[in-house]
């Protein structure tokens, strides 16, 4: 089922629902790691499960002769296979992240064909982050520099337009395409208005839903939705939430994801004695955020689990 259908069903049934995002396990672990994370969450009947994609990183290996060899390593492989396993095991829609980095257009098309064969109906299209050795994002040769370019290729496949324009009687795909939205703007955008115009371009190209970056102040989300609607973005906008669970996240999350913590939350967190107390504060804050969003008519909330389900389970018990 498509994400848009899940949202419409929740609205019609007047029963809010949720989705979660997980990370592929690091290389060397098996699929049971994923199932152990998801088993407690699936009991609450998620609408869908997102699986992130992690591009390769470059590492340098020193040889006995003193020379350095650069080697590409993907620490979290398996996104496509994990999505297939989730759908087979749980009968829940799985959504792979599709990114620009690490793929050229041919690679992308082949991956999309495989996803289509697997019966995966939904995608979340992202540019992706630069590798650690890059100061800015670098596209692959004959790849995509922007998420909008990647989205356009997928939209073309939905029209039956492949890279080889000599194909005859080519089949159309039917992907429901999602994109990311940033209530506090993407950190590379000059300002929020320019970021919103770029988001509208992606919707105009065929994006059917938006999932936001994590935020901790619901007013930021409501203001973001209002601004989107004023410039003609009418697709569903799904709020993304992440409970803060450790003292290190108090500074790491704002630094990594370029988000602000409200004064009330920050004041409580910095006074916390240990991680246990931080987790309690963060969990309760996310529960209250979720309740307010639902009271204001939001039909679906997306939770970033970081592949740890215990806190999100507590949130769901307090909300759903």
mmCIF file of N, CA, C and O in Angstrom, residues 136-233:
data_model
loop_
_atom_site.group_PDB
_atom_site.id
_atom_site.type_symbol
_atom_site.label_atom_id
_atom_site.label_comp_id
_atom_site.label_asym_id
_atom_site.label_seq_id
_atom_site.Cartn_x
_atom_site.Cartn_y
_atom_site.Cartn_z
ATOM 1 N N UNK A 136 32.214 19.061 0.702
ATOM 2 C CA UNK A 136 30.883 19.245 0.141
ATOM 3 C C UNK A 136 30.483 17.986 -0.616
ATOM 4 O O UNK A 136 31.334 17.168 -0.974
ATOM 5 N N UNK A 137 29.202 17.855 -0.885
ATOM 6 C CA UNK A 137 28.710 16.673 -1.581
ATOM 7 C C UNK A 137 29.240 16.634 -3.005
ATOM 8 O O UNK A 137 29.205 17.628 -3.730
ATOM 9 N N UNK A 138 29.740 15.465 -3.417
ATOM 10 C CA UNK A 138 30.245 15.269 -4.771
ATOM 11 C C UNK A 138 29.449 14.147 -5.424
ATOM 12 O O UNK A 138 29.372 13.043 -4.899
ATOM 13 N N UNK A 139 28.853 14.450 -6.580
ATOM 14 C CA UNK A 139 28.084 13.443 -7.304
ATOM 15 C C UNK A 139 29.013 12.492 -8.044
ATOM 16 O O UNK A 139 30.151 12.836 -8.378
ATOM 17 N N UNK A 140 28.518 11.297 -8.302
ATOM 18 C CA UNK A 140 29.252 10.348 -9.129
ATOM 19 C C UNK A 140 29.257 10.833 -10.585
ATOM 20 O O UNK A 140 28.358 11.561 -11.009
ATOM 21 N N UNK A 141 30.257 10.441 -11.367
ATOM 22 C CA UNK A 141 30.190 10.732 -12.802
ATOM 23 C C UNK A 141 28.896 10.154 -13.390
ATOM 24 O O UNK A 141 28.549 9.004 -13.116
ATOM 25 N N UNK A 142 28.180 10.969 -14.154
ATOM 26 C CA UNK A 142 26.872 10.584 -14.703
ATOM 27 C C UNK A 142 25.885 10.226 -13.595
ATOM 28 O O UNK A 142 24.985 9.402 -13.782
ATOM 29 N N UNK A 143 26.062 10.879 -12.440
ATOM 30 C CA UNK A 143 25.133 10.678 -11.334
ATOM 31 C C UNK A 143 24.280 11.908 -11.108
ATOM 32 O O UNK A 143 24.165 12.783 -11.969
ATOM 33 N N UNK A 144 23.681 11.985 -9.945
ATOM 34 C CA UNK A 144 22.803 13.095 -9.606
ATOM 35 C C UNK A 144 23.445 13.944 -8.508
ATOM 36 O O UNK A 144 23.882 13.417 -7.486
ATOM 37 N N UNK A 145 23.431 15.229 -8.720
ATOM 38 C CA UNK A 145 23.965 16.137 -7.710
ATOM 39 C C UNK A 145 22.898 16.548 -6.699
ATOM 40 O O UNK A 145 23.197 16.832 -5.554
ATOM 41 N N UNK A 146 21.645 16.575 -7.164
ATOM 42 C CA UNK A 146 20.549 17.045 -6.311
ATOM 43 C C UNK A 146 19.453 15.986 -6.217
ATOM 44 O O UNK A 146 19.240 15.206 -7.154
ATOM 45 N N UNK A 147 18.734 16.009 -5.099
ATOM 46 C CA UNK A 147 17.621 15.080 -4.929
ATOM 47 C C UNK A 147 16.559 15.295 -5.996
ATOM 48 O O UNK A 147 15.900 14.339 -6.429
ATOM 49 N N UNK A 148 16.377 16.526 -6.442
ATOM 50 C CA UNK A 148 15.373 16.804 -7.470
ATOM 51 C C UNK A 148 15.704 16.078 -8.775
ATOM 52 O O UNK A 148 14.800 15.613 -9.486
ATOM 53 N N UNK A 149 16.995 15.962 -9.102
ATOM 54 C CA UNK A 149 17.391 15.245 -10.317
ATOM 55 C C UNK A 149 17.096 13.754 -10.181
ATOM 56 O O UNK A 149 16.619 13.109 -11.115
ATOM 57 N N UNK A 150 17.399 13.202 -9.006
ATOM 58 C CA UNK A 150 17.107 11.800 -8.741
ATOM 59 C C UNK A 150 15.605 11.548 -8.788
ATOM 60 O O UNK A 150 15.133 10.568 -9.379
ATOM 61 N N UNK A 151 14.850 12.451 -8.182
ATOM 62 C CA UNK A 151 13.402 12.320 -8.177
ATOM 63 C C UNK A 151 12.841 12.338 -9.600
ATOM 64 O O UNK A 151 11.935 11.573 -9.937
ATOM 65 N N UNK A 152 13.406 13.192 -10.436
ATOM 66 C CA UNK A 152 12.934 13.286 -11.812
ATOM 67 C C UNK A 152 13.159 11.974 -12.565
ATOM 68 O O UNK A 152 12.315 11.550 -13.365
ATOM 69 N N UNK A 153 14.286 11.307 -12.303
ATOM 70 C CA UNK A 153 14.528 10.015 -12.949
ATOM 71 C C UNK A 153 13.476 8.995 -12.523
ATOM 72 O O UNK A 153 12.969 8.221 -13.351
ATOM 73 N N UNK A 154 13.133 8.982 -11.237
ATOM 74 C CA UNK A 154 12.126 8.041 -10.754
ATOM 75 C C UNK A 154 10.758 8.375 -11.337
ATOM 76 O O UNK A 154 10.001 7.486 -11.748
ATOM 77 N N UNK A 155 10.437 9.672 -11.392
ATOM 78 C CA UNK A 155 9.160 10.088 -11.978
ATOM 79 C C UNK A 155 9.076 9.673 -13.443
ATOM 80 O O UNK A 155 8.004 9.281 -13.935
ATOM 81 N N UNK A 156 10.199 9.721 -14.151
ATOM 82 C CA UNK A 156 10.218 9.285 -15.545
ATOM 83 C C UNK A 156 9.939 7.784 -15.662
ATOM 84 O O UNK A 156 9.227 7.339 -16.561
ATOM 85 N N UNK A 157 10.514 6.994 -14.738
ATOM 86 C CA UNK A 157 10.227 5.561 -14.745
ATOM 87 C C UNK A 157 8.740 5.302 -14.512
ATOM 88 O O UNK A 157 8.158 4.381 -15.083
ATOM 89 N N UNK A 158 8.128 6.119 -13.657
ATOM 90 C CA UNK A 158 6.688 5.981 -13.436
ATOM 91 C C UNK A 158 5.888 6.280 -14.703
ATOM 92 O O UNK A 158 4.718 5.901 -14.810
ATOM 93 N N UNK A 159 6.517 6.984 -15.643
ATOM 94 C CA UNK A 159 5.877 7.256 -16.936
ATOM 95 C C UNK A 159 6.320 6.264 -18.014
ATOM 96 O O UNK A 159 5.916 6.378 -19.178
ATOM 97 N N UNK A 160 7.182 5.321 -17.624
ATOM 98 C CA UNK A 160 7.689 4.352 -18.585
ATOM 99 C C UNK A 160 8.873 4.841 -19.382
ATOM 100 O O UNK A 160 9.231 4.246 -20.411
ATOM 101 N N UNK A 161 9.534 5.914 -18.911
ATOM 102 C CA UNK A 161 10.687 6.474 -19.614
ATOM 103 C C UNK A 161 11.976 5.979 -18.965
ATOM 104 O O UNK A 161 12.291 6.366 -17.837
ATOM 105 N N UNK A 162 12.709 5.129 -19.665
ATOM 106 C CA UNK A 162 13.958 4.577 -19.166
ATOM 107 C C UNK A 162 15.143 5.328 -19.789
ATOM 108 O O UNK A 162 14.969 6.143 -20.701
ATOM 109 N N UNK A 163 16.335 5.053 -19.286
ATOM 110 C CA UNK A 163 17.524 5.711 -19.832
ATOM 111 C C UNK A 163 17.735 5.347 -21.297
ATOM 112 O O UNK A 163 18.182 6.170 -22.086
ATOM 113 N N UNK A 164 17.428 4.119 -21.637
ATOM 114 C CA UNK A 164 17.496 3.691 -23.028
ATOM 115 C C UNK A 164 16.179 4.069 -23.707
ATOM 116 O O UNK A 164 15.164 3.392 -23.555
ATOM 117 N N UNK A 165 16.198 5.168 -24.448
ATOM 118 C CA UNK A 165 14.957 5.665 -25.038
ATOM 119 C C UNK A 165 14.520 4.872 -26.266
ATOM 120 O O UNK A 165 13.503 5.201 -26.895
ATOM 121 N N UNK A 166 15.292 3.825 -26.597
ATOM 122 C CA UNK A 166 14.907 2.985 -27.726
ATOM 123 C C UNK A 166 14.094 1.763 -27.292
ATOM 124 O O UNK A 166 13.663 0.969 -28.124
ATOM 125 N N UNK A 167 13.887 1.623 -25.974
ATOM 126 C CA UNK A 167 13.068 0.505 -25.497
ATOM 127 C C UNK A 167 11.641 0.652 -26.008
ATOM 128 O O UNK A 167 11.075 1.756 -25.995
ATOM 129 N N UNK A 168 11.050 -0.462 -26.422
ATOM 130 C CA UNK A 168 9.684 -0.449 -26.914
ATOM 131 C C UNK A 168 8.765 -1.153 -25.917
ATOM 132 O O UNK A 168 9.136 -2.138 -25.288
ATOM 133 N N UNK A 169 7.556 -0.601 -25.760
ATOM 134 C CA UNK A 169 6.549 -1.186 -24.868
ATOM 135 C C UNK A 169 7.074 -1.355 -23.445
ATOM 136 O O UNK A 169 6.813 -2.366 -22.783
ATOM 137 N N UNK A 170 7.849 -0.377 -22.990
ATOM 138 C CA UNK A 170 8.419 -0.451 -21.645
ATOM 139 C C UNK A 170 7.329 -0.271 -20.593
ATOM 140 O O UNK A 170 6.388 0.511 -20.766
ATOM 141 N N UNK A 171 7.465 -1.007 -19.495
ATOM 142 C CA UNK A 171 6.475 -0.957 -18.421
ATOM 143 C C UNK A 171 6.697 0.260 -17.537
ATOM 144 O O UNK A 171 7.838 0.658 -17.278
ATOM 145 N N UNK A 172 5.611 0.818 -17.057
ATOM 146 C CA UNK A 172 5.682 1.917 -16.099
ATOM 147 C C UNK A 172 5.837 1.349 -14.691
ATOM 148 O O UNK A 172 5.220 0.340 -14.350
ATOM 149 N N UNK A 173 6.657 1.998 -13.893
ATOM 150 C CA UNK A 173 6.655 1.697 -12.465
ATOM 151 C C UNK A 173 5.553 2.519 -11.803
ATOM 152 O O UNK A 173 4.921 3.368 -12.445
ATOM 153 N N UNK A 174 5.316 2.256 -10.528
ATOM 154 C CA UNK A 174 4.242 2.971 -9.830
ATOM 155 C C UNK A 174 4.685 3.310 -8.414
ATOM 156 O O UNK A 174 3.993 3.027 -7.443
ATOM 157 N N UNK A 175 5.867 3.899 -8.306
ATOM 158 C CA UNK A 175 6.404 4.247 -6.994
ATOM 159 C C UNK A 175 5.696 5.476 -6.423
ATOM 160 O O UNK A 175 5.453 6.458 -7.125
ATOM 161 N N UNK A 176 5.395 5.413 -5.143
ATOM 162 C CA UNK A 176 4.946 6.584 -4.390
ATOM 163 C C UNK A 176 6.204 7.227 -3.810
ATOM 164 O O UNK A 176 6.909 6.611 -3.007
ATOM 165 N N UNK A 177 6.493 8.457 -4.222
ATOM 166 C CA UNK A 177 7.786 9.076 -3.936
ATOM 167 C C UNK A 177 7.658 10.081 -2.792
ATOM 168 O O UNK A 177 6.832 11.000 -2.840
ATOM 169 N N UNK A 178 8.487 9.901 -1.787
ATOM 170 C CA UNK A 178 8.555 10.845 -0.682
ATOM 171 C C UNK A 178 9.870 11.592 -0.689
ATOM 172 O O UNK A 178 10.868 11.135 -1.258
ATOM 173 N N UNK A 179 9.865 12.773 -0.056
ATOM 174 C CA UNK A 179 11.073 13.580 0.067
ATOM 175 C C UNK A 179 11.163 14.139 1.483
ATOM 176 O O UNK A 179 10.209 14.072 2.251
ATOM 177 N N UNK A 180 12.312 14.691 1.806
ATOM 178 C CA UNK A 180 12.541 15.241 3.145
ATOM 179 C C UNK A 180 12.185 16.718 3.191
ATOM 180 O O UNK A 180 12.371 17.454 2.217
ATOM 181 N N UNK A 181 11.673 17.148 4.335
ATOM 182 C CA UNK A 181 11.411 18.561 4.591
ATOM 183 C C UNK A 181 12.089 18.981 5.883
ATOM 184 O O UNK A 181 12.277 18.160 6.793
ATOM 185 N N UNK A 182 12.437 20.252 5.973
ATOM 186 C CA UNK A 182 13.231 20.730 7.110
ATOM 187 C C UNK A 182 12.545 21.934 7.764
ATOM 188 O O UNK A 182 12.666 23.064 7.286
ATOM 189 N N UNK A 183 11.800 21.702 8.853
ATOM 190 C CA UNK A 183 11.116 22.813 9.529
ATOM 191 C C UNK A 183 12.052 23.934 9.968
ATOM 192 O O UNK A 183 11.625 25.088 10.078
ATOM 193 N N UNK A 184 13.321 23.608 10.208
ATOM 194 C CA UNK A 184 14.292 24.635 10.591
ATOM 195 C C UNK A 184 15.277 24.900 9.458
ATOM 196 O O UNK A 184 16.356 25.407 9.680
ATOM 197 N N UNK A 185 14.907 24.530 8.242
ATOM 198 C CA UNK A 185 15.619 24.664 6.967
ATOM 199 C C UNK A 185 16.814 23.715 6.892
ATOM 200 O O UNK A 185 17.434 23.376 7.908
ATOM 201 N N UNK A 186 17.128 23.303 5.674
ATOM 202 C CA UNK A 186 18.331 22.515 5.441
ATOM 203 C C UNK A 186 19.538 23.398 5.729
ATOM 204 O O UNK A 186 19.559 24.577 5.375
ATOM 205 N N UNK A 187 20.543 22.824 6.363
ATOM 206 C CA UNK A 187 21.662 23.644 6.823
ATOM 207 C C UNK A 187 22.436 24.295 5.679
ATOM 208 O O UNK A 187 23.139 25.280 5.887
ATOM 209 N N UNK A 188 22.299 23.782 4.457
ATOM 210 C CA UNK A 188 23.012 24.385 3.335
ATOM 211 C C UNK A 188 22.193 25.472 2.642
ATOM 212 O O UNK A 188 22.733 26.176 1.782
ATOM 213 N N UNK A 189 20.907 25.582 2.981
ATOM 214 C CA UNK A 189 20.057 26.585 2.333
ATOM 215 C C UNK A 189 20.327 27.967 2.917
ATOM 216 O O UNK A 189 20.512 28.112 4.135
ATOM 217 N N UNK A 190 20.336 29.021 2.079
ATOM 218 C CA UNK A 190 20.572 30.377 2.590
ATOM 219 C C UNK A 190 19.517 30.830 3.590
ATOM 220 O O UNK A 190 19.811 31.526 4.547
ATOM 221 N N UNK A 191 18.257 30.442 3.344
ATOM 222 C CA UNK A 191 17.176 30.781 4.267
ATOM 223 C C UNK A 191 16.023 29.811 4.041
ATOM 224 O O UNK A 191 16.026 29.011 3.092
ATOM 225 N N UNK A 192 15.009 29.892 4.903
ATOM 226 C CA UNK A 192 13.908 28.942 4.845
ATOM 227 C C UNK A 192 13.085 29.111 3.568
ATOM 228 O O UNK A 192 12.620 28.131 2.989
ATOM 229 N N UNK A 193 12.885 30.336 3.121
ATOM 230 C CA UNK A 193 12.074 30.562 1.923
ATOM 231 C C UNK A 193 12.685 29.888 0.696
ATOM 232 O O UNK A 193 11.982 29.273 -0.110
ATOM 233 N N UNK A 194 13.992 30.019 0.538
ATOM 234 C CA UNK A 194 14.655 29.366 -0.592
ATOM 235 C C UNK A 194 14.554 27.857 -0.457
ATOM 236 O O UNK A 194 14.318 27.132 -1.436
ATOM 237 N N UNK A 195 14.707 27.346 0.769
ATOM 238 C CA UNK A 195 14.592 25.915 1.011
ATOM 239 C C UNK A 195 13.182 25.419 0.659
ATOM 240 O O UNK A 195 13.009 24.357 0.047
ATOM 241 N N UNK A 196 12.153 26.210 1.002
ATOM 242 C CA UNK A 196 10.774 25.833 0.699
ATOM 243 C C UNK A 196 10.507 25.839 -0.804
ATOM 244 O O UNK A 196 9.783 24.986 -1.322
ATOM 245 N N UNK A 197 11.094 26.779 -1.505
ATOM 246 C CA UNK A 197 10.919 26.816 -2.962
ATOM 247 C C UNK A 197 11.548 25.594 -3.617
ATOM 248 O O UNK A 197 11.020 25.058 -4.603
ATOM 249 N N UNK A 198 12.672 25.161 -3.072
ATOM 250 C CA UNK A 198 13.308 23.948 -3.581
ATOM 251 C C UNK A 198 12.434 22.732 -3.286
ATOM 252 O O UNK A 198 12.282 21.837 -4.126
ATOM 253 N N UNK A 199 11.822 22.716 -2.103
ATOM 254 C CA UNK A 199 10.914 21.627 -1.745
ATOM 255 C C UNK A 199 9.708 21.603 -2.693
ATOM 256 O O UNK A 199 9.274 20.529 -3.137
ATOM 257 N N UNK A 200 9.179 22.770 -3.012
ATOM 258 C CA UNK A 200 8.043 22.836 -3.938
ATOM 259 C C UNK A 200 8.434 22.297 -5.319
ATOM 260 O O UNK A 200 7.631 21.631 -5.992
ATOM 261 N N UNK A 201 9.659 22.577 -5.738
ATOM 262 C CA UNK A 201 10.123 22.047 -7.024
ATOM 263 C C UNK A 201 10.056 20.522 -7.015
ATOM 264 O O UNK A 201 9.629 19.906 -8.009
ATOM 265 N N UNK A 202 10.444 19.899 -5.905
ATOM 266 C CA UNK A 202 10.412 18.441 -5.824
ATOM 267 C C UNK A 202 8.971 17.916 -5.847
ATOM 268 O O UNK A 202 8.689 16.893 -6.461
ATOM 269 N N UNK A 203 8.074 18.644 -5.209
ATOM 270 C CA UNK A 203 6.668 18.252 -5.261
ATOM 271 C C UNK A 203 6.132 18.396 -6.680
ATOM 272 O O UNK A 203 5.425 17.520 -7.192
ATOM 273 N N UNK A 204 6.486 19.477 -7.339
ATOM 274 C CA UNK A 204 6.038 19.695 -8.721
ATOM 275 C C UNK A 204 6.572 18.607 -9.656
ATOM 276 O O UNK A 204 5.935 18.262 -10.656
ATOM 277 N N UNK A 205 7.738 18.047 -9.318
ATOM 278 C CA UNK A 205 8.323 16.988 -10.145
ATOM 279 C C UNK A 205 7.683 15.623 -9.898
ATOM 280 O O UNK A 205 7.877 14.699 -10.676
ATOM 281 N N UNK A 206 6.941 15.501 -8.801
ATOM 282 C CA UNK A 206 6.261 14.235 -8.575
ATOM 283 C C UNK A 206 6.279 13.688 -7.158
ATOM 284 O O UNK A 206 5.725 12.611 -6.911
ATOM 285 N N UNK A 207 6.903 14.389 -6.203
ATOM 286 C CA UNK A 207 6.884 13.912 -4.822
ATOM 287 C C UNK A 207 5.448 13.929 -4.290
ATOM 288 O O UNK A 207 4.720 14.896 -4.481
ATOM 289 N N UNK A 208 5.053 12.846 -3.608
ATOM 290 C CA UNK A 208 3.674 12.702 -3.152
ATOM 291 C C UNK A 208 3.519 12.853 -1.645
ATOM 292 O O UNK A 208 2.387 12.929 -1.149
ATOM 293 N N UNK A 209 4.611 12.856 -0.919
ATOM 294 C CA UNK A 209 4.536 13.097 0.511
ATOM 295 C C UNK A 209 5.879 13.625 0.999
ATOM 296 O O UNK A 209 6.907 13.480 0.321
ATOM 297 N N UNK A 210 5.871 14.244 2.171
ATOM 298 C CA UNK A 210 7.064 14.836 2.777
ATOM 299 C C UNK A 210 7.202 14.277 4.190
ATOM 300 O O UNK A 210 6.216 14.200 4.929
ATOM 301 N N UNK A 211 8.408 13.877 4.555
ATOM 302 C CA UNK A 211 8.726 13.500 5.935
ATOM 303 C C UNK A 211 9.720 14.516 6.467
ATOM 304 O O UNK A 211 10.736 14.792 5.823
ATOM 305 N N UNK A 212 9.436 15.088 7.621
ATOM 306 C CA UNK A 212 10.318 16.137 8.127
ATOM 307 C C UNK A 212 11.523 15.575 8.877
ATOM 308 O O UNK A 212 11.489 14.456 9.405
ATOM 309 N N UNK A 213 12.553 16.389 8.897
ATOM 310 C CA UNK A 213 13.663 16.168 9.809
ATOM 311 C C UNK A 213 13.128 16.232 11.231
ATOM 312 O O UNK A 213 12.065 16.822 11.489
ATOM 313 N N UNK A 214 13.812 15.622 12.167
ATOM 314 C CA UNK A 214 13.393 15.698 13.560
ATOM 315 C C UNK A 214 13.306 17.142 14.024
ATOM 316 O O UNK A 214 14.051 18.020 13.564
ATOM 317 N N UNK A 215 12.376 17.405 14.908
ATOM 318 C CA UNK A 215 12.233 18.720 15.537
ATOM 319 C C UNK A 215 11.737 18.497 16.954
ATOM 320 O O UNK A 215 11.136 17.454 17.268
ATOM 321 N N UNK A 216 11.961 19.464 17.815
ATOM 322 C CA UNK A 216 11.595 19.328 19.223
ATOM 323 C C UNK A 216 10.614 20.395 19.683
ATOM 324 O O UNK A 216 10.204 20.398 20.844
ATOM 325 N N UNK A 217 10.237 21.273 18.771
ATOM 326 C CA UNK A 217 9.281 22.345 19.065
ATOM 327 C C UNK A 217 8.168 22.237 18.025
ATOM 328 O O UNK A 217 8.380 22.495 16.834
ATOM 329 N N UNK A 218 6.977 21.848 18.455
ATOM 330 C CA UNK A 218 5.884 21.652 17.509
ATOM 331 C C UNK A 218 5.514 22.922 16.762
ATOM 332 O O UNK A 218 5.015 22.856 15.629
ATOM 333 N N UNK A 219 5.751 24.069 17.365
ATOM 334 C CA UNK A 219 5.445 25.326 16.674
ATOM 335 C C UNK A 219 6.250 25.435 15.385
ATOM 336 O O UNK A 219 5.749 25.943 14.371
ATOM 337 N N UNK A 220 7.477 24.944 15.408
ATOM 338 C CA UNK A 220 8.303 24.955 14.192
ATOM 339 C C UNK A 220 7.622 24.131 13.093
ATOM 340 O O UNK A 220 7.628 24.522 11.933
ATOM 341 N N UNK A 221 7.041 23.006 13.470
ATOM 342 C CA UNK A 221 6.362 22.158 12.494
ATOM 343 C C UNK A 221 5.104 22.838 11.953
ATOM 344 O O UNK A 221 4.883 22.876 10.734
ATOM 345 N N UNK A 222 4.272 23.360 12.847
ATOM 346 C CA UNK A 222 3.030 23.993 12.403
ATOM 347 C C UNK A 222 3.324 25.196 11.497
ATOM 348 O O UNK A 222 2.645 25.404 10.492
ATOM 349 N N UNK A 223 4.338 25.978 11.858
ATOM 350 C CA UNK A 223 4.719 27.118 11.014
ATOM 351 C C UNK A 223 5.223 26.643 9.647
ATOM 352 O O UNK A 223 4.926 27.255 8.615
ATOM 353 N N UNK A 224 5.982 25.556 9.656
ATOM 354 C CA UNK A 224 6.503 24.983 8.415
ATOM 355 C C UNK A 224 5.354 24.542 7.503
ATOM 356 O O UNK A 224 5.346 24.836 6.297
ATOM 357 N N UNK A 225 4.377 23.851 8.069
ATOM 358 C CA UNK A 225 3.228 23.405 7.277
ATOM 359 C C UNK A 225 2.481 24.602 6.703
ATOM 360 O O UNK A 225 2.107 24.605 5.518
ATOM 361 N N UNK A 226 2.264 25.625 7.516
ATOM 362 C CA UNK A 226 1.565 26.827 7.042
ATOM 363 C C UNK A 226 2.301 27.466 5.864
ATOM 364 O O UNK A 226 1.684 27.849 4.862
ATOM 365 N N UNK A 227 3.617 27.571 5.986
ATOM 366 C CA UNK A 227 4.411 28.172 4.903
ATOM 367 C C UNK A 227 4.350 27.309 3.642
ATOM 368 O O UNK A 227 4.286 27.837 2.522
ATOM 369 N N UNK A 228 4.378 25.984 3.816
ATOM 370 C CA UNK A 228 4.265 25.085 2.658
ATOM 371 C C UNK A 228 2.935 25.286 1.945
ATOM 372 O O UNK A 228 2.882 25.391 0.708
ATOM 373 N N UNK A 229 1.861 25.346 2.709
ATOM 374 C CA UNK A 229 0.539 25.487 2.100
ATOM 375 C C UNK A 229 0.406 26.826 1.369
ATOM 376 O O UNK A 229 -0.228 26.900 0.304
ATOM 377 N N UNK A 230 0.996 27.860 1.903
ATOM 378 C CA UNK A 230 0.888 29.183 1.291
ATOM 379 C C UNK A 230 1.574 29.267 -0.065
ATOM 380 O O UNK A 230 1.213 30.100 -0.896
ATOM 381 N N UNK A 231 2.588 28.419 -0.296
ATOM 382 C CA UNK A 231 3.267 28.456 -1.593
ATOM 383 C C UNK A 231 2.797 27.325 -2.511
ATOM 384 O O UNK A 231 3.399 27.071 -3.547
ATOM 385 N N UNK A 232 1.728 26.645 -2.110
ATOM 386 C CA UNK A 232 1.124 25.655 -2.999
ATOM 387 C C UNK A 232 1.560 24.222 -2.817
ATOM 388 O O UNK A 232 1.266 23.374 -3.661
ATOM 389 N N UNK A 233 2.245 23.909 -1.730
ATOM 390 C CA UNK A 233 2.598 22.514 -1.433
ATOM 391 C C UNK A 233 1.418 21.885 -0.703
ATOM 392 O O UNK A 233 1.128 22.224 0.436
#
